[in-house]
Amino acid sequence: LSVGEAKNLPTYPGPNKMRDCYCTVNLDQEEVFRTKIVEKSLCPFYGEDFYCEIPRTFRHLSFYIFDRDVFRRDSIIGKVAIQKEDLQKYHNRDTWFQLQHVDADSEVQGKVHLELRLSEVITDTGVVCHKLATRVLECQGLPIVNGQCDPYATVTLAGPSRQTKVKKKTNNPHFDEVFYFEVTRPSSYNKKSHFDIEDVDEVDKMEIRVDLWNASNLKFGDEFLGELRLPLKFLRQSSSYEAWYFLQPRDNGNKSLKPDDLGSLRLNVVYTEDHVFSSDYYSPLRDVLLKSADVEPVSASAAHILGEVCREKQEAAIPLVRLFLHYGRIVPFISAIANAEVKRTQDPNTIFRGNSLTSKCIDETMKLAGMHYLQVTLKPIIDEICQVHKPCEIDPVKLKDGENLENNRENLRQYVDRIFTVITKSGVSCPTVMCDIFFSLRESAAKRFQGDLDVRYTAVSSFIFLRFFAPAILSPNLFQLTPHHPDPQTSRTLTLISKTIQTLGSLSKSKSANFKESYMATFYDYFNEQKYADAVKNFLDLISSSGRRDHKSIEQPILLKEGFMIKRAQGRKRFGMKNFKKRWFRLTNHEFTYQKSKGDHPLCSIPIENILAVERLEEESFKMKNMFQVIQPERRVLYIQANNCVEAKDWIDILTKVSQCNKKRLTVYHPSAYLNGHWLCCKATADNTPGCTPCTGGLPANIQLDIDGDRETERIYSLFNLYMPKLEKMQEACGSKSVYDGPEEEEYSTFIIDDPKETYKTLKLIIEGVGTLEQEHAQYKRDKFKKTKYGSQEHPIGDKSFQTYIRQQSEISAHSI
């Protein structure tokens, strides 16, 4: 997601009219991301990106604009809600959305399970009447309002409503309560029909209404959570009916504000949903892809062909890099495509400067393999720059009142010097996979341009400085170095540092000429000394030499993740209070700790080798969502609650990965807590009873490369399938080139085809592999369509995406008939 900017927000009623606004991203009503606050603006610019895997089903992706209030609760200005089935409409394009009004009546999520039964009852006097039994079984996924959910249901049929019991502290309540309603007045008993004529009309007009409420302790009354209205006429076909329903908003929401009164929000959403089969389905296509490094010429390989047909090289690079990394084939693959690109390059000064498949693949590899390297190298100093706010503006035109140009230059020079030093001293920490790639680039470039002695350095610096360190300094939020886009002043400081570091790393002969701005050229004179060029060359030599010594023995702890969560006290004393407390958690590749607040001394430290399992905790244990457990030796368990479902998944994944190789890892665990003398899940009374449920499947042990090879192959299949017309056109081009090797035809000149015969062979294998997978997907959809019942728990009545799916499937069936 890219949250761009908002414009024309309504003015604040006070004298200054401006607002301090931030934007939240929500799955239904659960917040999963929040932008920084932009102060004193009615057109705030956020420019923040957020990427997440969605760990649960959802109906709406919602964006709320809030106005910060220091004294009271922040007020909502408006929202944008996109239904899940509409996400494809806006896929990967900037769109302005009108902000809609927010009120409790329109904020609805969750589903309810109902059973209705209409029956004839003969009274003692022999007359017959009709009664309706409404059974409210359970609800799922209700929202948590102000940190709590104490739900109850009311059921109404033309008269006073009946109410279920309140279920405390759960958003998945089990009611299982039945209410009886008299539908028709007693009449003379008539066996022929259920209803007299008047009665049928009467029943047709009636509807049963179920409302869900949150029992509030506040004086404002209970909060509405959603409703359901069902006409009774559908019970004429069958006297009993049982199904799940999505709750719906009330129709009497506040409609007084026009939609354009609230302003608008610019968003870019990229949403993909793939159905991934088990591994064996992908073997033919995966084998063709993994052989890419060995195909001669490499332009005839499946991976290179994917780069040729995709609209954007980035689109191809992401799944390719992840797939090759997963199977340990990334270095030979990148060496092969880089070598081919170097051979096509005429001028050593333009080496690897374009947006080719090679550049994009190396960028992606550095981002995946080098994320922790950046954290160790740059994060401490970037944090300091963001917190201290030293003035560093050196453009005389942009100086603020009271600022001194010489002081600012000195501040900036110190920052550049410190960042330059930490980078050039970090060679030994550079990940092995990056060093192996740089070694290969250096060799290719030196062999191709033997007369240019500097090319062995520029080939590597064009990646490590220009495409790795400089962009990370410029936009630290995109490299997970800061949670948000920095404020304008810090952003300007980082821009000036990034420009200088980029130039220092480029080793070009005439440095000052690199700058369009004269103030930058003047500033750069500080660094026009041989010692800087020597330090860069030494660093580049170290990270691109083969056979580097293993640096694990001198490895510093790498910070993997940190943040506030709520933990339940472990109860060191047998009868001590075990209450919940907010703590700052910190995970490195050495230990998992928590402390009162950031920077404090740890209150508890768990060495990584003592983490025996990390699993979700059933909500019923403490009536709290998004909980997980970290199991230690002697069955000691730390119970933790994350802030939302995305964060809970992130913590579980990274804790599992980092502890994956522990020798004593458990194979079974308890999915619920040990409370009141027994395990809630299996009712065993001894607290040291072995677990009752198998632990979830293991993840790869390599921390930074959590990759699912089958999923990446499915993504590549989807891309090949999407660009099938281009693949067929490429096949035509191979045929035309083989037969007639004269001047190239215009329509085929878009593809690189060095060897038509080899390329044709590969294309044939790709098209066959994609065709087979396409048939498997179609068969899977047909089988799923046959088995799926509308009104089931997975597809409640009111599920629009399922209705669309049914329509598509019936069209396909009709077409095939």
Coordinates of C-alpha atoms in Angstrom, one line a residue, residues 377-686:
T377 CA 25.6 -0.4 9.8
L378 CA 23.2 2.6 9.4
K379 CA 20.4 2.3 12.0
P380 CA 22.1 3.8 15.1
I381 CA 23.3 7.0 13.2
I382 CA 20.0 7.4 11.2
D383 CA 18.1 7.2 14.5
E384 CA 20.3 9.9 15.9
I385 CA 19.8 12.2 12.9
C386 CA 16.0 11.7 13.2
Q387 CA 15.9 12.5 16.9
V388 CA 18.5 15.4 17.3
H389 CA 17.4 17.6 14.4
K390 CA 20.7 19.4 13.9
P391 CA 20.4 22.1 11.2
C392 CA 22.3 20.9 8.1
E393 CA 21.0 23.2 5.3
I394 CA 23.9 24.4 3.1
D395 CA 21.9 26.0 0.3
P396 CA 22.2 29.8 1.1
V397 CA 18.8 30.4 -0.5
K398 CA 17.0 27.9 1.9
L399 CA 18.7 29.0 5.2
K400 CA 16.2 29.8 8.0
D401 CA 16.5 33.0 10.1
G402 CA 19.2 32.7 12.7
E403 CA 21.0 29.8 11.0
N404 CA 24.7 30.0 10.4
L405 CA 26.0 28.6 7.1
E406 CA 29.4 27.5 8.5
N407 CA 27.8 25.8 11.5
N408 CA 25.4 23.9 9.2
R409 CA 28.3 22.8 6.9
E410 CA 30.2 21.5 9.9
N411 CA 27.1 19.6 11.2
L412 CA 26.6 18.0 7.8
R413 CA 30.4 17.3 7.3
Q414 CA 30.4 15.4 10.7
Y415 CA 27.4 13.3 9.7
V416 CA 28.8 12.4 6.3
D417 CA 32.2 11.6 7.9
R418 CA 30.6 9.3 10.4
I419 CA 28.4 7.5 7.9
F420 CA 31.2 7.1 5.4
T421 CA 33.4 5.6 8.2
V422 CA 30.8 3.1 9.4
I423 CA 30.2 2.0 5.7
T424 CA 33.8 1.6 4.7
K425 CA 34.6 -0.3 8.0
S426 CA 31.7 -2.7 7.6
G427 CA 33.2 -4.9 4.9
V428 CA 33.6 -7.9 7.1
S429 CA 29.8 -7.8 8.0
C430 CA 28.7 -7.8 4.3
P431 CA 26.5 -10.9 3.7
T432 CA 28.3 -13.8 1.8
V433 CA 25.8 -14.0 -1.0
M434 CA 26.3 -10.3 -1.8
C435 CA 30.1 -10.7 -1.8
D436 CA 29.9 -13.7 -4.1
I437 CA 27.7 -11.6 -6.6
F438 CA 30.1 -8.6 -6.4
F439 CA 33.1 -10.9 -7.0
S440 CA 31.3 -12.2 -10.2
L441 CA 30.5 -8.6 -11.4
R442 CA 34.1 -7.5 -10.8
E443 CA 35.5 -10.4 -12.8
S444 CA 33.1 -9.9 -15.7
A445 CA 33.7 -6.2 -16.0
A446 CA 37.6 -6.5 -15.7
K447 CA 37.6 -9.1 -18.5
R448 CA 35.4 -7.1 -20.8
F449 CA 37.1 -3.7 -20.3
Q450 CA 40.8 -4.7 -19.8
G451 CA 42.1 -1.2 -20.6
D452 CA 40.1 0.4 -17.8
L453 CA 41.6 -0.3 -14.4
D454 CA 38.8 1.4 -12.4
V455 CA 36.0 -0.6 -13.9
R456 CA 36.5 -3.5 -11.4
Y457 CA 35.5 -0.9 -8.7
T458 CA 32.7 1.0 -10.5
A459 CA 30.9 -2.3 -11.4
V460 CA 30.6 -3.0 -7.7
S461 CA 30.1 0.6 -6.4
S462 CA 27.3 1.2 -8.8
F463 CA 25.3 -1.3 -6.7
I464 CA 26.6 -1.1 -3.1
F465 CA 26.7 2.7 -3.0
L466 CA 24.3 3.9 -5.7
R467 CA 21.6 1.3 -5.2
F468 CA 22.0 0.1 -1.6
F469 CA 23.5 2.6 0.9
A470 CA 22.5 5.9 -0.8
P471 CA 18.7 4.9 -1.2
A472 CA 18.6 3.6 2.4
I473 CA 20.0 6.9 3.7
L474 CA 17.6 8.8 1.4
S475 CA 14.4 6.8 2.4
P476 CA 15.2 4.9 5.6
N477 CA 11.5 3.9 6.0
L478 CA 11.6 1.9 2.8
F479 CA 14.5 -0.2 4.2
Q480 CA 12.9 -0.6 7.7
L481 CA 15.4 1.7 9.3
T482 CA 12.7 4.0 10.5
P483 CA 9.0 3.3 11.0
H484 CA 7.8 6.4 9.1
H485 CA 8.9 8.8 6.4
P486 CA 11.1 11.4 8.2
D487 CA 9.9 15.0 8.7
P488 CA 10.8 17.6 6.0
Q489 CA 13.9 19.0 7.8
T490 CA 15.4 15.5 8.5
S491 CA 14.5 14.4 5.0
R492 CA 16.5 17.3 3.6
T493 CA 19.5 16.4 5.8
L494 CA 19.3 12.8 4.6
T495 CA 19.1 13.9 1.0
L496 CA 22.3 16.0 1.3
I497 CA 24.1 13.1 3.1
S498 CA 22.9 10.6 0.5
K499 CA 24.1 12.8 -2.5
T500 CA 27.6 13.1 -0.9
I501 CA 28.0 9.4 0.0
Q502 CA 26.8 8.5 -3.6
T503 CA 29.5 10.7 -5.1
L504 CA 32.2 9.5 -2.7
G505 CA 31.4 5.9 -3.6
S506 CA 31.2 6.5 -7.4
L507 CA 35.0 7.1 -7.7
S508 CA 34.5 9.3 -10.7
K509 CA 37.5 11.4 -11.8
S510 CA 36.0 14.9 -11.6
K511 CA 33.9 14.9 -8.5
S512 CA 32.8 18.5 -8.3
A513 CA 31.4 18.3 -11.9
N514 CA 28.9 15.7 -10.6
F515 CA 26.9 18.4 -8.8
K516 CA 24.5 20.7 -10.6
E517 CA 24.4 22.9 -7.5
S518 CA 27.4 25.1 -6.7
Y519 CA 26.8 24.9 -2.9
M520 CA 27.2 21.0 -3.2
A521 CA 30.4 21.4 -5.2
T522 CA 31.8 23.8 -2.6
F523 CA 30.8 21.4 0.3
Y524 CA 32.4 18.4 -1.5
D525 CA 35.8 20.1 -1.4
Y526 CA 36.0 18.9 2.2
F527 CA 36.2 15.3 0.9
N528 CA 38.5 15.8 -2.2
E529 CA 41.3 13.9 -0.5
Q530 CA 43.0 10.7 -1.5
K531 CA 42.3 9.0 1.8
Y532 CA 38.5 8.9 0.9
A533 CA 39.1 7.2 -2.5
D534 CA 41.6 4.8 -0.9
A535 CA 39.0 3.8 1.9
V536 CA 36.4 3.2 -0.8
K537 CA 38.7 1.0 -2.9
N538 CA 39.8 -1.0 0.2
F539 CA 36.1 -1.6 1.1
L540 CA 35.2 -2.6 -2.4
D541 CA 38.2 -5.0 -2.6
L542 CA 37.1 -6.6 0.6
I543 CA 33.4 -7.2 -0.3
S544 CA 34.3 -8.4 -3.8
S545 CA 37.1 -10.8 -3.1
S546 CA 36.5 -14.5 -3.3
G547 CA 37.2 -16.8 -0.4
R548 CA 36.5 -14.3 2.4
R549 CA 36.9 -15.7 5.9
D550 CA 33.8 -16.7 7.7
H551 CA 32.8 -13.8 9.9
K552 CA 30.3 -15.6 12.1
S553 CA 32.9 -15.9 14.8
I554 CA 33.0 -12.1 15.2
E555 CA 29.3 -11.6 14.6
Q556 CA 27.7 -8.8 16.7
P557 CA 24.1 -9.3 17.8
I558 CA 21.8 -8.3 15.0
L559 CA 18.6 -6.5 16.0
L560 CA 15.7 -8.4 14.2
K561 CA 12.6 -6.8 15.6
E562 CA 11.5 -4.6 18.5
G563 CA 8.3 -2.9 19.8
F564 CA 5.7 -2.6 22.6
M565 CA 3.5 -5.6 23.4
I566 CA 1.6 -6.8 26.4
K567 CA 2.8 -9.8 28.4
R568 CA 1.4 -11.8 31.2
A569 CA 3.7 -12.1 34.2
Q570 CA 5.3 -15.5 34.3
G571 CA 4.6 -15.8 38.1
R572 CA 8.0 -16.4 39.5
K573 CA 6.5 -16.8 43.0
R574 CA 4.1 -19.7 43.2
F575 CA 1.2 -17.6 44.5
G576 CA 2.2 -14.2 43.1
M577 CA -0.2 -12.1 40.9
K578 CA 0.0 -12.9 37.2
N579 CA -1.3 -9.7 35.7
F580 CA -0.8 -8.2 32.2
K581 CA 1.8 -5.4 31.6
K582 CA 3.0 -3.4 28.6
R583 CA 6.7 -4.0 27.9
W584 CA 9.2 -3.1 25.2
F585 CA 10.3 -6.3 23.5
R586 CA 13.6 -6.7 21.6
L587 CA 14.7 -9.7 19.5
T588 CA 18.3 -10.2 18.3
N589 CA 19.9 -13.3 16.8
H590 CA 21.3 -14.0 20.3
E591 CA 18.4 -13.3 22.7
F592 CA 14.7 -12.3 23.2
T593 CA 14.3 -9.7 26.0
Y594 CA 11.7 -7.3 27.4
Q595 CA 12.1 -4.1 29.4
K596 CA 9.9 -1.4 30.9
S597 CA 10.5 1.0 28.1
K598 CA 13.0 1.4 25.2
G599 CA 16.6 1.7 26.4
D600 CA 16.0 0.4 29.9
H601 CA 17.8 -2.6 31.4
P602 CA 16.1 -5.9 30.4
L603 CA 13.7 -7.3 33.1
C604 CA 13.9 -10.7 31.4
S605 CA 16.2 -12.3 28.9
I606 CA 15.5 -15.6 27.0
P607 CA 18.6 -16.9 25.1
I608 CA 17.5 -18.0 21.6
E609 CA 18.6 -21.6 22.4
N610 CA 16.0 -21.7 25.2
I611 CA 13.0 -21.0 22.8
L612 CA 11.6 -24.5 22.3
A613 CA 8.4 -23.4 20.4
V614 CA 6.5 -20.3 19.4
E615 CA 2.7 -20.9 18.8
R616 CA -0.5 -19.0 18.7
L617 CA -2.7 -19.0 21.9
E618 CA -6.4 -19.7 21.7
E619 CA -8.4 -16.6 22.4
E620 CA -10.6 -18.3 25.0
S621 CA -7.6 -18.6 27.4
F622 CA -7.7 -14.9 28.4
K623 CA -10.5 -13.6 26.2
M624 CA -7.8 -11.6 24.3
K625 CA -7.1 -11.5 20.6
N626 CA -3.7 -11.8 18.8
M627 CA -2.0 -13.7 21.6
F628 CA 1.0 -16.1 21.2
Q629 CA 3.2 -18.1 23.5
V630 CA 7.0 -18.5 23.8
I631 CA 7.7 -21.9 25.4
Q632 CA 10.9 -22.4 27.4
P633 CA 12.6 -25.3 29.2
E634 CA 10.7 -26.9 32.1
R635 CA 7.4 -25.9 30.4
R636 CA 7.8 -22.2 31.4
V637 CA 5.6 -20.2 29.1
L638 CA 5.6 -16.5 28.3
Y639 CA 2.1 -15.3 27.1
I640 CA 2.3 -12.2 24.8
Q641 CA -0.4 -10.1 23.1
A642 CA 0.6 -8.2 19.9
N643 CA -1.2 -5.0 18.8
N644 CA -2.9 -6.6 15.8
C645 CA -3.1 -9.7 13.6
V646 CA -0.3 -8.6 11.2
E647 CA 2.1 -7.9 14.0
A648 CA 1.3 -11.1 15.8
K649 CA 2.1 -13.1 12.6
D650 CA 5.4 -11.2 12.1
W651 CA 6.6 -11.9 15.7
I652 CA 5.6 -15.6 15.5
D653 CA 7.3 -16.0 12.1
I654 CA 10.6 -14.3 13.1
L655 CA 10.8 -16.0 16.6
T656 CA 10.1 -19.4 14.9
K657 CA 12.8 -18.8 12.3
V658 CA 15.5 -17.7 14.7
S659 CA 14.9 -20.6 17.0
Q660 CA 14.3 -23.2 14.2
C661 CA 17.6 -25.0 14.7
N662 CA 17.4 -25.4 18.5
K663 CA 18.2 -29.0 19.4
K664 CA 15.4 -29.5 22.0
R665 CA 12.5 -27.9 19.9
L666 CA 9.2 -29.4 21.0
T667 CA 7.0 -31.4 18.7
V668 CA 3.7 -30.9 20.7
Y669 CA 2.3 -28.0 22.7
H670 CA -0.8 -26.8 24.5
P671 CA -2.9 -24.4 22.3
S672 CA -4.6 -23.0 25.5
A673 CA -3.2 -21.7 28.8
Y674 CA -2.8 -23.6 32.2
L675 CA -5.4 -21.8 34.4
N676 CA -7.2 -22.8 37.7
G677 CA -5.2 -26.0 38.0
H678 CA -5.7 -27.5 34.5
W679 CA -4.9 -27.0 30.8
L680 CA -8.0 -25.5 29.1
C681 CA -7.4 -27.4 25.9
C682 CA -7.0 -31.0 27.1
K683 CA -8.2 -30.6 30.7
A684 CA -5.0 -32.3 32.0
T685 CA -4.3 -31.2 35.6
A686 CA -0.5 -31.5 35.9

